[in-house]
Short mmCIF file of C-alpha atoms in Angstrom, two decimals:
data_model
loop_
_atom_site.label_atom_id
_atom_site.label_comp_id
_atom_site.label_asym_id
_atom_site.label_seq_id
_atom_site.Cartn_x
_atom_site.Cartn_y
_atom_site.Cartn_z
CA MET A 1 0.00 0.00 0.00
CA LYS A 2 2.80 2.38 0.92
CA SER A 3 4.60 1.75 -2.36
CA THR A 4 1.38 2.50 -4.28
CA VAL A 5 0.96 5.84 -2.49
CA ASN A 6 4.59 6.69 -3.17
CA PHE A 7 4.10 5.84 -6.83
CA TRP A 8 1.14 8.20 -7.22
CA ALA A 9 2.86 10.92 -5.24
CA LEU A 10 5.91 10.63 -7.49
CA LEU A 11 3.72 10.64 -10.59
CA LEU A 12 1.86 13.78 -9.43
CA ALA A 13 5.14 15.54 -8.64
CA THR A 14 6.49 14.61 -12.07
CA VAL A 15 3.39 15.95 -13.85
CA LEU A 16 3.52 19.21 -11.88
CA MET A 17 7.20 19.60 -12.65
CA CYS A 18 6.59 19.01 -16.36
CA LEU A 19 3.79 21.58 -16.40
CA SER A 20 6.00 24.06 -14.59
CA GLU A 21 8.80 23.51 -17.10
CA ALA A 22 6.36 23.86 -20.02
CA TYR A 23 5.14 27.23 -18.75
CA ALA A 24 8.68 28.37 -18.11
CA GLN A 25 9.75 27.37 -21.61
CA SER A 26 6.75 28.92 -23.40
CA GLY A 27 6.98 32.22 -21.52
CA TRP A 28 3.37 33.06 -22.43
CA PHE A 29 0.34 31.36 -20.90
CA SER A 30 -3.38 31.68 -21.39
CA GLN A 31 -5.69 33.65 -19.12
CA SER A 32 -9.46 33.39 -18.99
CA SER A 33 -11.11 36.54 -20.34
CA GLY A 34 -14.68 35.37 -19.95
CA THR A 35 -15.57 36.56 -23.46
CA THR A 36 -15.31 35.35 -27.04
CA ASN A 37 -15.43 38.90 -28.43
CA THR A 38 -12.32 40.15 -30.24
CA LEU A 39 -10.11 42.26 -27.97
CA ASN A 40 -8.41 45.12 -29.85
CA GLY A 41 -6.42 47.07 -27.26
CA VAL A 42 -4.96 46.85 -23.77
CA SER A 43 -3.30 49.24 -21.33
CA PHE A 44 -1.53 48.45 -18.04
CA THR A 45 -0.33 51.06 -15.53
CA ASP A 46 1.53 48.58 -13.30
CA ALA A 47 2.12 44.83 -13.07
CA ASN A 48 -1.39 44.16 -11.76
CA THR A 49 -3.75 46.84 -13.04
CA GLY A 50 -4.91 46.76 -16.64
CA THR A 51 -7.85 47.26 -18.99
CA ALA A 52 -8.68 45.56 -22.31
CA VAL A 53 -11.24 46.76 -24.86
CA GLY A 54 -12.82 45.06 -27.83
CA ASN A 55 -15.72 44.52 -30.18
CA VAL A 56 -19.35 45.15 -29.24
CA GLY A 57 -18.30 47.62 -26.53
CA THR A 58 -16.38 45.05 -24.53
CA ILE A 59 -14.32 46.33 -21.58
CA LEU A 60 -12.45 44.02 -19.21
CA ARG A 61 -10.54 45.00 -16.06
CA THR A 62 -7.99 43.24 -13.87
CA THR A 63 -6.32 44.32 -10.63
CA ASN A 64 -4.39 41.09 -10.05
CA GLY A 65 -2.30 40.72 -13.19
CA GLY A 66 -5.02 38.97 -15.13
CA ALA A 67 -5.73 36.14 -12.72
CA LEU A 68 -9.28 37.49 -12.86
CA TRP A 69 -10.78 39.71 -15.60
CA THR A 70 -14.05 41.48 -14.77
CA THR A 71 -16.49 42.80 -17.35
CA GLN A 72 -17.31 46.51 -17.09
CA THR A 73 -20.29 48.37 -18.53
CA SER A 74 -19.20 50.55 -21.45
CA GLY A 75 -22.63 51.86 -22.41
CA THR A 76 -22.02 51.20 -26.11
CA THR A 77 -22.23 48.31 -28.57
CA PHE A 78 -19.80 49.93 -30.99
CA ASN A 79 -16.40 48.28 -31.39
CA LEU A 80 -13.77 49.75 -29.06
CA LEU A 81 -10.37 49.72 -30.76
CA ARG A 82 -7.79 51.23 -28.37
CA VAL A 83 -7.45 52.30 -24.76
CA SER A 84 -4.96 54.47 -22.87
CA PHE A 85 -4.63 54.75 -19.06
CA ILE A 86 -2.25 57.21 -17.41
CA ASP A 87 -2.84 55.89 -13.87
CA ALA A 88 -4.95 53.20 -12.21
CA ASN A 89 -8.09 55.32 -12.38
CA THR A 90 -7.92 57.59 -15.42
CA GLY A 91 -8.35 56.16 -18.89
CA THR A 92 -9.80 56.78 -22.36
CA ALA A 93 -11.11 54.28 -24.91
CA VAL A 94 -11.76 55.06 -28.57
CA GLY A 95 -13.50 53.16 -31.31
CA ALA A 96 -15.78 52.90 -34.31
CA ALA A 97 -17.87 55.84 -35.53
CA GLY A 98 -15.90 58.34 -33.46
CA ARG A 99 -16.77 56.79 -30.09
CA ILE A 100 -14.76 58.08 -27.10
CA LEU A 101 -15.31 56.84 -23.54
CA ARG A 102 -13.68 58.20 -20.37
CA THR A 103 -13.29 56.89 -16.83
CA THR A 104 -11.78 58.52 -13.76
CA ASN A 105 -12.59 55.68 -11.33
CA GLY A 106 -10.89 52.68 -12.86
CA GLY A 107 -13.82 51.82 -15.07
CA ALA A 108 -16.51 51.61 -12.42
CA THR A 109 -18.27 54.06 -14.71
CA TRP A 110 -17.51 55.07 -18.29
CA ALA A 111 -18.83 58.34 -19.71
CA SER A 112 -19.30 59.05 -23.41
CA GLN A 113 -17.53 62.11 -24.81
CA THR A 114 -18.29 64.14 -27.94
CA SER A 115 -15.54 63.59 -30.52
CA GLY A 116 -17.03 65.74 -33.27
CA THR A 117 -16.44 63.02 -35.87
CA THR A 118 -18.08 59.86 -37.15
CA ASN A 119 -14.76 58.52 -38.43
CA SER A 120 -13.46 55.46 -36.64
CA LEU A 121 -10.68 56.13 -34.13
CA TYR A 122 -7.93 53.51 -34.10
CA GLY A 123 -5.34 55.05 -31.77
CA VAL A 124 -5.18 57.14 -28.60
CA SER A 125 -2.31 58.40 -26.45
CA PHE A 126 -2.44 60.45 -23.23
CA THR A 127 0.61 61.98 -21.54
CA ASP A 128 -1.27 63.18 -18.46
CA ALA A 129 -4.86 63.26 -17.18
CA ASN A 130 -5.74 66.18 -19.45
CA THR A 131 -3.60 65.99 -22.58
CA GLY A 132 -4.33 63.39 -25.23
CA THR A 133 -4.51 62.70 -28.97
CA ALA A 134 -6.69 60.31 -30.94
CA ALA A 135 -6.17 59.26 -34.56
CA GLY A 136 -8.31 57.44 -37.09
CA SER A 137 -9.72 57.02 -40.58
CA ASN A 138 -9.53 59.71 -43.29
CA GLY A 139 -6.47 61.18 -41.59
CA THR A 140 -8.47 62.16 -38.51
CA ILE A 141 -6.49 63.60 -35.60
CA LEU A 142 -8.25 64.92 -32.49
CA ARG A 143 -6.66 66.72 -29.55
CA THR A 144 -7.80 67.44 -26.00
CA THR A 145 -6.13 69.44 -23.24
CA ASN A 146 -8.98 69.13 -20.72
CA GLY A 147 -9.41 65.40 -20.32
CA GLY A 148 -11.76 65.10 -23.25
CA ALA A 149 -14.33 67.66 -22.20
CA THR A 150 -13.65 69.07 -25.66
CA TRP A 151 -11.86 67.47 -28.60
CA VAL A 152 -10.43 69.69 -31.35
CA SER A 153 -9.75 68.48 -34.89
CA GLN A 154 -6.22 68.96 -36.21
CA SER A 155 -4.99 69.02 -39.81
CA SER A 156 -2.97 65.89 -40.56
CA GLY A 157 -2.32 66.65 -44.22
CA THR A 158 -3.43 63.16 -45.24
CA THR A 159 -6.58 61.20 -45.93
CA ASN A 160 -4.88 57.88 -45.16
CA ILE A 161 -6.16 55.80 -42.25
CA LEU A 162 -4.12 56.50 -39.11
CA LEU A 163 -3.93 53.35 -37.03
CA ALA A 164 -1.82 54.25 -33.99
CA VAL A 165 -0.34 57.23 -32.18
CA SER A 166 2.35 57.65 -29.51
CA PHE A 167 3.25 60.78 -27.52
CA THR A 168 6.24 61.05 -25.18
CA ASP A 169 5.26 64.46 -23.81
CA ALA A 170 2.57 67.06 -24.42
CA ASN A 171 4.27 68.29 -27.60
CA THR A 172 6.11 65.39 -29.22
CA GLY A 173 4.19 62.62 -30.95
CA THR A 174 4.10 60.27 -33.94
CA ALA A 175 1.13 58.79 -35.78
CA VAL A 176 1.34 55.87 -38.21
CA GLY A 177 -1.08 54.31 -40.64
CA ASN A 178 -1.96 52.86 -43.98
CA VAL A 179 0.47 52.79 -46.94
CA GLY A 180 3.48 53.32 -44.65
CA THR A 181 2.21 56.68 -43.42
CA ILE A 182 4.23 58.34 -40.63
CA LEU A 183 3.38 61.79 -39.29
CA ARG A 184 5.36 63.71 -36.66
CA THR A 185 4.60 66.72 -34.47
CA THR A 186 6.78 68.62 -32.02
CA ASN A 187 4.23 71.30 -31.14
CA GLY A 188 1.29 69.34 -29.81
CA GLY A 189 -0.22 68.77 -33.22
CA ALA A 190 -0.42 72.39 -34.35
CA THR A 191 1.47 71.07 -37.36
CA TRP A 192 2.03 67.48 -38.49
CA VAL A 193 4.94 66.71 -40.83
CA SER A 194 5.06 63.67 -43.10
CA GLN A 195 8.12 61.43 -42.72
CA SER A 196 9.50 58.84 -45.12
CA SER A 197 8.95 55.35 -43.73
CA GLY A 198 10.60 53.50 -46.60
CA THR A 199 7.62 51.15 -46.97
CA THR A 200 4.12 51.08 -48.44
CA ASN A 201 2.99 48.41 -45.98
CA ALA A 202 0.36 49.46 -43.45
CA LEU A 203 1.86 50.47 -40.10
CA LEU A 204 -0.41 49.27 -37.31
CA GLY A 205 1.42 50.20 -34.12
CA VAL A 206 4.01 52.67 -32.84
CA SER A 207 5.82 53.18 -29.55
CA PHE A 208 8.36 55.82 -28.51
CA THR A 209 10.39 55.64 -25.31
CA ASP A 210 11.68 59.20 -25.65
CA ALA A 211 11.48 62.01 -28.19
CA ASN A 212 13.97 60.32 -30.53
CA THR A 213 13.73 56.56 -30.06
CA GLY A 214 10.76 54.71 -31.48
CA THR A 215 9.55 51.63 -33.35
CA ALA A 216 6.67 51.18 -35.77
CA VAL A 217 5.31 47.77 -36.78
CA GLY A 218 2.91 46.67 -39.47
CA SER A 219 1.74 44.25 -42.12
CA SER A 220 3.97 41.59 -43.71
CA GLY A 221 6.24 41.60 -40.66
CA THR A 222 7.29 45.22 -41.17
CA ILE A 223 9.34 46.84 -38.39
CA ARG A 224 10.74 50.36 -38.76
CA ARG A 225 13.09 51.88 -36.17
CA THR A 226 14.33 55.43 -35.55
CA THR A 227 16.80 56.91 -33.08
CA ASN A 228 16.53 60.50 -34.32
CA GLY A 229 12.80 61.15 -34.19
CA GLY A 230 12.33 59.88 -37.73
CA VAL A 231 14.13 62.80 -39.34
CA VAL A 232 16.27 62.35 -42.44
CA SER A 233 18.41 65.47 -42.31
CA VAL A 234 20.17 67.31 -45.13
CA GLU A 235 23.47 66.36 -43.54
CA GLU A 236 22.55 62.67 -43.66
CA GLU A 237 21.73 62.98 -47.37
CA ARG A 238 25.04 64.74 -48.01
CA HIS A 239 26.86 61.99 -46.11
CA ALA A 240 25.23 59.34 -48.28
CA ASP A 241 26.34 61.24 -51.39
CA ILE A 242 29.92 61.75 -50.14
CA THR A 243 30.36 58.10 -49.19
CA GLY A 244 29.13 56.94 -52.58
CA GLY A 245 25.94 55.27 -51.43
CA PHE A 246 22.57 55.00 -53.14
CA LEU A 247 20.40 58.04 -52.47
CA LEU A 248 16.82 59.01 -53.24
CA SER A 249 16.18 62.69 -52.58
CA GLN A 250 12.92 64.42 -51.75
CA ASN A 251 11.21 65.71 -54.89
CA HIS A 252 11.25 69.44 -55.54
CA PRO A 253 9.01 71.34 -55.46
CA ASN A 254 6.70 69.54 -53.06
CA PRO A 255 3.73 69.96 -53.06
CA PHE A 256 3.72 70.68 -56.80
CA ASN A 257 1.68 71.72 -59.81
CA PRO A 258 2.15 71.00 -62.67
CA SER A 259 5.52 69.18 -62.46
CA THR A 260 8.24 68.15 -60.04
CA THR A 261 11.79 66.80 -60.22
CA ILE A 262 13.01 63.62 -58.52
CA ALA A 263 16.77 63.24 -58.03
CA TYR A 264 18.75 60.16 -57.06
CA ALA A 265 22.35 58.95 -56.94
CA LEU A 266 23.88 55.65 -58.06
CA PRO A 267 27.30 54.55 -56.74
CA ARG A 268 27.77 52.05 -59.57
CA GLN A 269 26.13 50.84 -62.74
CA SER A 270 22.65 49.60 -61.82
CA HIS A 271 19.35 48.54 -63.26
CA VAL A 272 16.97 51.27 -62.10
CA VAL A 273 13.20 51.30 -61.71
CA LEU A 274 11.49 54.51 -60.53
CA THR A 275 7.72 54.19 -60.03
CA ILE A 276 4.89 56.44 -58.83
CA TYR A 277 2.14 54.85 -56.67
CA ASN A 278 -1.17 56.16 -55.36
CA ILE A 279 -2.25 55.89 -51.70
CA LEU A 280 -3.76 52.45 -52.37
CA GLY A 281 -0.37 51.15 -53.47
CA GLN A 282 -1.44 50.93 -57.11
CA GLU A 283 1.09 51.80 -59.80
CA VAL A 284 0.36 55.14 -61.49
CA VAL A 285 3.29 55.42 -63.88
CA ARG A 286 6.80 54.04 -64.27
CA LEU A 287 9.21 56.91 -64.92
CA VAL A 288 12.44 54.92 -65.32
CA GLU A 289 13.18 51.29 -66.14
CA GLU A 290 16.65 50.85 -67.58
CA MET A 291 20.34 50.19 -66.91
CA GLN A 292 22.11 53.42 -65.86
CA GLU A 293 25.70 54.44 -65.29
CA PRO A 294 26.85 55.67 -61.83
CA GLY A 295 26.29 59.31 -60.90
CA THR A 296 23.56 61.77 -59.94
CA LYS A 297 20.35 61.48 -61.96
CA SER A 298 17.10 63.40 -62.13
CA VAL A 299 13.75 62.85 -63.78
CA MET A 300 10.70 65.09 -64.09
CA TRP A 301 7.16 63.93 -63.42
CA ASN A 302 4.41 65.99 -65.01
CA GLY A 303 1.62 64.60 -62.84
CA HIS A 304 0.25 62.26 -65.51
CA ASN A 305 -0.45 58.54 -65.29
CA ALA A 306 0.69 55.83 -67.69
CA ALA A 307 -2.28 56.57 -69.99
CA GLY A 308 -1.26 60.22 -70.24
CA SER A 309 -4.14 61.54 -68.13
CA SER A 310 -3.61 64.12 -65.39
CA VAL A 311 -3.83 62.62 -61.88
CA SER A 312 -6.06 64.13 -59.20
CA SER A 313 -4.80 66.14 -56.24
CA GLY A 314 -3.57 64.13 -53.27
CA VAL A 315 -0.74 62.13 -51.77
CA TYR A 316 1.40 59.83 -53.91
CA PHE A 317 4.55 57.80 -53.35
CA TYR A 318 7.64 57.29 -55.49
CA ARG A 319 9.85 54.22 -55.14
CA LEU A 320 13.41 53.80 -56.39
CA GLU A 321 14.69 50.26 -56.93
CA ALA A 322 18.27 49.72 -58.03
CA ALA A 323 20.14 46.46 -58.57
CA SER A 324 23.87 46.35 -59.21
CA GLY A 325 24.99 43.40 -61.29
CA GLU A 326 28.60 43.74 -60.13
CA SER A 327 27.97 43.09 -56.44
CA ALA A 328 24.40 41.72 -56.46
CA GLU A 329 23.58 44.70 -54.25
CA ARG A 330 19.96 45.82 -54.15
CA PHE A 331 18.55 49.14 -52.99
CA ALA A 332 14.96 50.27 -52.49
CA GLN A 333 13.54 53.43 -50.94
CA ILE A 334 10.17 55.16 -50.91
CA ARG A 335 9.34 58.82 -50.46
CA ARG A 336 6.10 60.71 -50.42
CA LEU A 337 4.94 63.62 -52.59
CA MET A 338 1.79 65.69 -52.95
CA VAL A 339 -0.02 66.95 -56.04
CA LEU A 340 -1.97 70.20 -55.64
CA LYS A 341 -4.33 71.49 -58.33
#
């Protein structure tokens, strides 16, 4: 009898040890949410206290690191897409059709706020209890400096969908979105400046740890990193030229009407393809497709598509692809331009 008890005790200990090792090796383990609704965003303010939001107005809250998630009443059935808490009590959720919800008591109650838009809001970032920015479809950017009592629309300069936003202080923030869109402000959104992401893939998330250091992620495994606030300076372009590297310069003038010039540099003989794309990633016209000798080149675009028709006003992208047969080296870069008519 004693040997049988010892056997089962040993077996139980072995199973528990194996489970413990499995959890340790996986690093991630499942928690019970209590819902089958899609969860779209989550925000934690410490190791224990967090809130998740999702479809059909779902809001879940934990104060014990997720050991238990409790459903909260959102007061809406619209999809909630992102949430941002700045402390255990104060948070804002945004979602479809311009929905904005606010809590100052850890979600015990959520109050609806007037956004002034019916566009879906995909991103929100607060730097303190009062100062926050939301971003969404059709280039929507909203700003509050009074905890959402009023939201003011800002000019983003784009109609692309903005899918995420990250602020490191009241003034400095970055928004990312569809077709590789990256926008930057250093004055609280009074002006937003387009930055070159080098991709046409959708960027779905962005996080900055300080004013200069940030990472954006997106479709097809895209990850973009900056350590200088996303700025490509004139000095950096000059350095690329001096060291004999490939270089795609910003078109000039920009915005333009009726024509603009695109310049680029080749360090060695290369097969070059220079293409214009619209905001959907569709090819508009191919300006260059040929083998070229090394040196500085330029080409003019007259704002017409491949059929010879004038394109409409808006944002476009130009992509340089260069392949050197000598070293099998390949180069690709994308920049953004704007047509005004």
